[in-house]
XYZ file of C-alpha atoms in Angstrom:
312
model
C 49.548 77.774 -4.010
C 48.368 76.505 -0.659
C 44.796 77.466 -1.519
C 44.847 75.531 -4.785
C 46.211 72.396 -3.050
C 43.432 72.555 -0.462
C 40.766 72.681 -3.161
C 42.330 69.678 -4.921
C 42.297 67.667 -1.709
C 38.639 68.531 -1.158
C 37.849 67.469 -4.730
C 39.522 64.087 -4.226
C 37.548 63.574 -0.996
C 34.312 64.347 -2.766
C 35.240 61.897 -5.536
C 35.977 59.184 -2.982
C 32.628 59.760 -1.292
C 30.892 59.669 -4.685
C 32.572 56.394 -5.655
C 31.753 54.894 -2.258
C 28.121 55.925 -2.687
C 28.003 54.233 -6.099
C 29.561 51.047 -4.672
C 27.101 50.960 -1.780
C 24.220 51.498 -4.188
C 25.528 48.733 -6.468
C 25.848 46.296 -3.560
C 22.370 47.208 -2.329
C 20.965 46.736 -5.823
C 22.660 43.337 -6.063
C 21.180 42.284 -2.733
C 17.724 43.452 -3.803
C 17.956 41.619 -7.133
C 19.204 38.442 -5.442
C 16.497 38.632 -2.775
C 13.773 39.250 -5.334
C 15.013 36.265 -7.355
C 14.902 33.995 -4.309
C 11.452 35.267 -3.360
C 10.226 34.766 -6.915
C 11.557 31.206 -6.952
C 9.928 30.460 -3.608
C 6.668 31.971 -4.823
C 6.774 29.794 -7.945
C 7.460 26.676 -5.861
C 4.693 27.568 -3.429
C 2.325 28.195 -6.325
C 3.249 24.880 -7.935
C 2.719 23.000 -4.668
C -0.591 24.787 -4.101
C -1.722 23.938 -7.631
C -0.795 20.288 -7.120
C -2.742 20.141 -3.875
C -5.774 21.587 -5.616
C -5.656 19.809 -8.984
C -3.863 16.493 -8.297
C -6.517 13.905 -7.545
C -8.224 10.843 -8.942
C -11.715 10.293 -10.262
C -13.614 7.229 -9.090
C -15.292 5.842 -12.190
C -17.172 3.111 -10.366
C -17.135 1.030 -7.187
C -18.584 -2.423 -6.704
C -18.379 -5.173 -4.109
C -18.811 -8.929 -4.084
C -22.069 -9.928 -2.448
C -22.990 -12.913 -0.296
C -26.732 -13.373 -0.759
C -26.962 -15.944 2.056
C -25.320 -13.779 4.725
C -26.466 -10.559 3.012
C -23.014 -9.031 3.327
C -20.637 -7.240 0.960
C -16.844 -7.500 0.782
C -13.978 -7.582 -1.742
C -14.275 -4.072 -3.153
C -13.257 -3.114 -6.698
C -12.709 0.593 -7.386
C -12.019 1.752 -10.945
C -10.076 5.028 -11.019
C -8.344 7.474 -13.371
C -6.739 10.907 -13.044
C -8.876 14.004 -12.805
C -8.493 16.310 -15.852
C -5.447 18.548 -15.374
C -3.911 16.349 -12.688
C -0.219 15.470 -12.723
C 0.764 11.766 -12.611
C 0.305 10.106 -9.204
C 2.755 7.662 -7.630
C 0.668 4.753 -6.326
C 3.357 3.792 -3.809
C 2.359 6.978 -1.956
C -1.380 6.563 -2.460
C -3.668 5.389 0.372
C -7.225 4.121 0.674
C -9.376 4.563 3.764
C -12.791 3.045 4.361
C -15.001 4.454 7.114
C -18.206 2.942 8.473
C -20.234 3.533 11.604
C -18.443 0.729 13.424
C -14.863 0.873 12.170
C -12.383 2.586 9.882
C -9.083 1.479 8.411
C -6.417 2.902 6.096
C -4.602 0.722 3.571
C -1.312 1.139 1.720
C -0.136 -0.492 -1.486
C 0.836 -4.173 -1.428
C 3.484 -4.328 -4.148
C 6.973 -5.710 -4.682
C 8.425 -2.207 -5.001
C 7.297 -1.377 -1.451
C 9.349 -4.143 0.190
C 11.176 -6.537 -2.172
C 12.824 -8.524 0.643
C 12.190 -12.251 1.092
C 12.893 -14.686 3.928
C 13.920 -18.291 3.256
C 12.507 -20.542 5.985
C 14.521 -23.749 5.551
C 13.468 -27.218 6.748
C 10.129 -27.599 8.534
C 8.736 -30.839 9.987
C 6.172 -32.139 12.478
C 8.658 -32.848 15.273
C 9.367 -29.318 16.492
C 8.721 -25.628 15.895
C 11.072 -23.871 13.472
C 12.052 -20.291 14.293
C 11.372 -17.695 11.587
C 11.375 -13.893 11.407
C 9.055 -11.541 13.281
C 5.825 -11.967 11.308
C 3.308 -10.073 13.439
C 5.530 -7.029 13.999
C 5.889 -7.156 17.789
C 9.691 -7.349 17.761
C 9.849 -11.063 18.663
C 10.679 -13.906 16.273
C 7.856 -16.317 15.485
C 7.663 -20.045 14.687
C 6.216 -22.450 12.111
C 5.451 -26.171 12.255
C 3.999 -28.836 9.976
C 1.065 -30.887 11.299
C 0.015 -34.286 9.998
C -3.080 -34.751 7.902
C -6.221 -35.786 9.779
C -9.983 -35.799 9.406
C -10.332 -32.145 10.419
C -7.866 -31.025 7.719
C -9.594 -32.929 4.890
C -6.688 -35.359 4.706
C -4.131 -32.625 3.996
C -0.990 -31.716 5.894
C -1.132 -28.148 7.194
C 1.202 -25.440 8.431
C 0.600 -23.418 11.584
C 2.471 -20.276 12.556
C 2.855 -19.493 16.241
C 2.759 -15.686 16.337
C 4.128 -14.272 19.578
C 1.621 -11.410 19.736
C -1.315 -12.626 17.619
C -1.324 -16.255 18.784
C -1.784 -19.338 16.617
C -2.459 -18.703 12.957
C -5.172 -20.246 10.861
C -3.971 -23.344 8.967
C -2.324 -23.154 5.568
C -3.270 -26.267 3.614
C -0.557 -28.000 1.611
C -2.793 -30.087 -0.669
C -1.388 -33.534 0.193
C -1.017 -36.096 2.947
C 2.741 -36.032 3.580
C 2.961 -38.825 6.154
C 4.293 -41.470 3.731
C 7.617 -41.812 1.939
C 5.912 -40.953 -1.338
C 7.316 -37.675 -2.613
C 4.749 -34.948 -3.260
C 5.379 -31.771 -5.210
C 4.072 -28.773 -3.282
C 2.889 -25.567 -4.932
C 1.685 -22.953 -2.447
C 1.428 -19.489 -3.969
C 0.959 -16.306 -1.956
C -1.159 -17.746 0.855
C -1.749 -15.074 3.496
C -0.886 -15.877 7.116
C -4.058 -15.044 9.065
C -4.634 -15.008 12.801
C -7.870 -16.147 14.432
C -9.496 -12.753 13.713
C -8.476 -12.886 10.028
C -5.872 -10.163 10.420
C -3.236 -10.750 7.737
C 0.554 -10.581 7.993
C 2.902 -12.122 5.409
C 2.502 -14.395 2.396
C 3.704 -17.996 2.108
C 5.244 -19.409 -1.074
C 6.366 -23.053 -1.280
C 7.669 -24.796 -4.390
C 9.326 -28.218 -4.326
C 9.097 -31.738 -2.952
C 8.052 -32.994 0.486
C 7.511 -36.347 2.199
C 7.656 -38.022 5.632
C 5.939 -34.984 7.179
C 8.969 -32.896 6.270
C 9.502 -29.947 3.980
C 13.260 -30.212 3.346
C 15.648 -27.276 3.112
C 16.065 -28.025 -0.607
C 12.426 -27.004 -1.165
C 11.825 -23.288 -1.647
C 9.860 -22.001 1.366
C 9.677 -18.198 1.273
C 7.901 -15.545 3.356
C 7.362 -12.058 1.915
C 5.067 -9.016 2.072
C 4.015 -8.886 -1.571
C 2.360 -11.013 -4.218
C 3.195 -11.600 -7.870
C -0.502 -11.278 -8.710
C -3.089 -8.754 -7.547
C -6.002 -10.911 -6.405
C -8.307 -11.066 -3.393
C -6.933 -14.476 -2.354
C -3.409 -13.011 -2.145
C -4.345 -9.730 -0.464
C -3.575 -8.906 3.180
C -6.985 -7.793 4.530
C -7.723 -4.176 5.472
C -4.165 -2.836 5.782
C -3.199 -3.400 2.126
C -4.680 -2.882 -1.318
C -3.397 -3.780 -4.779
C -4.175 -2.683 -8.312
C -4.623 -4.163 -11.772
C -3.752 -2.041 -14.808
C -6.849 -1.962 -17.005
C -5.385 0.460 -19.533
C -1.868 1.886 -19.525
C 1.691 1.042 -18.541
C 2.506 -1.729 -16.094
C 4.248 0.417 -13.464
C 3.299 2.138 -10.197
C 2.558 5.560 -11.732
C -0.977 6.542 -12.711
C -0.662 8.720 -15.825
C -3.186 10.637 -17.879
C -5.374 8.311 -19.936
C -4.665 5.265 -17.759
C -7.238 3.312 -15.733
C -6.619 1.136 -12.695
C -8.743 -1.357 -10.794
C -8.025 -1.205 -7.051
C -8.767 -4.267 -4.915
C -9.518 -3.919 -1.199
C -10.597 -6.646 1.203
C -12.071 -6.351 4.709
C -12.020 -9.068 7.363
C -15.230 -11.150 7.627
C -16.225 -9.315 10.828
C -16.076 -5.999 8.948
C -18.007 -7.024 5.854
C -20.717 -4.466 5.082
C -24.334 -5.318 5.769
C -27.412 -4.235 3.853
C -28.604 -0.628 4.032
C -25.306 0.526 5.529
C -23.670 3.885 4.887
C -19.927 4.011 4.280
C -17.248 6.340 2.959
C -14.154 5.560 0.922
C -11.352 8.133 0.804
C -8.479 8.125 -1.694
C -5.389 10.170 -0.781
C -2.147 10.873 -2.658
C 1.016 12.314 -1.104
C 0.558 15.728 -2.726
C -2.936 16.360 -3.904
C -6.574 16.737 -3.061
C -8.296 13.750 -1.496
C -11.182 12.133 -3.330
C -14.135 10.854 -1.333
C -17.271 8.909 -2.135
C -20.252 8.343 0.145
C -22.575 5.482 -0.602
C -25.110 3.061 0.842
C -25.224 -0.671 0.405
C -28.495 -1.970 -1.079
C -31.320 -3.262 1.079
C -31.163 -6.654 -0.643
C -28.113 -8.558 -1.945
C -29.081 -10.684 -4.939
C -26.118 -10.593 -7.317
C -22.495 -11.657 -6.983
C -21.171 -8.234 -7.978
C -23.088 -5.334 -6.488
C -22.584 -1.794 -7.910
C -22.189 0.819 -5.154
C -20.997 3.907 -7.043
C -22.009 6.062 -8.824
C -25.350 6.353 -7.091
C -28.359 5.781 -9.322
């Protein structure tokens, strides 16, 4: 009897060990399956990101610039672009342009309402004192604006000057009228760029309403902002910003397959390209392959719009 009981106990022990082995194997298999699933998911994500970096890019259809035949310089660039075949849509808010020449290079980001929709209401401005406004030139110190009377040097128009704490006195913004009399004038200033003496741009001025007695009253809309309602060279902050016009497609900030955009980029007068000059323009999206063109300006500037790319 004792012998039979001992064998039964040994059989139960073996069964317990067998069950434990199965459980350990099951847990190990579960861990392996889970790990392989995670690794597969990571591999798919890595592959997708790698594919995007290889295939996501734009094609430059053409590039032209506006020529000044008297000074023999080129500025105000227009680049026509579309997606490369197989590319995913590109968010233009995360799309940059960089122009590189022998003497300078500069990167530009999108100038668009979706980038910074905020506005600043100035309030009353007159010719008696400087009115404090926000930090325009980005040095952390508030700046000032003042109205100056019309005179012979301003073509008989009242002008605004901004006193920028870091960049100094701005170039004048013309208001279109002599405001020294009691006669009420209706002002309409749309997206005029505040420029310093070197033509570096900062914010845009918008004024709509009445003015007289060298005073723009608080009841008149006087707004500063970083974006323009219209993409145009006259409303574009030079060198650090670009804008786009939808030539074919939806009016949003995403470049989709089949759509074409016209990008506008403006350099300061000191950085306008001369004749026979080599330059590069690089287009970069957040996740994708950069697109680059190398070109030379012509030896002679004879037309208003000068084609620069593709090379003939």
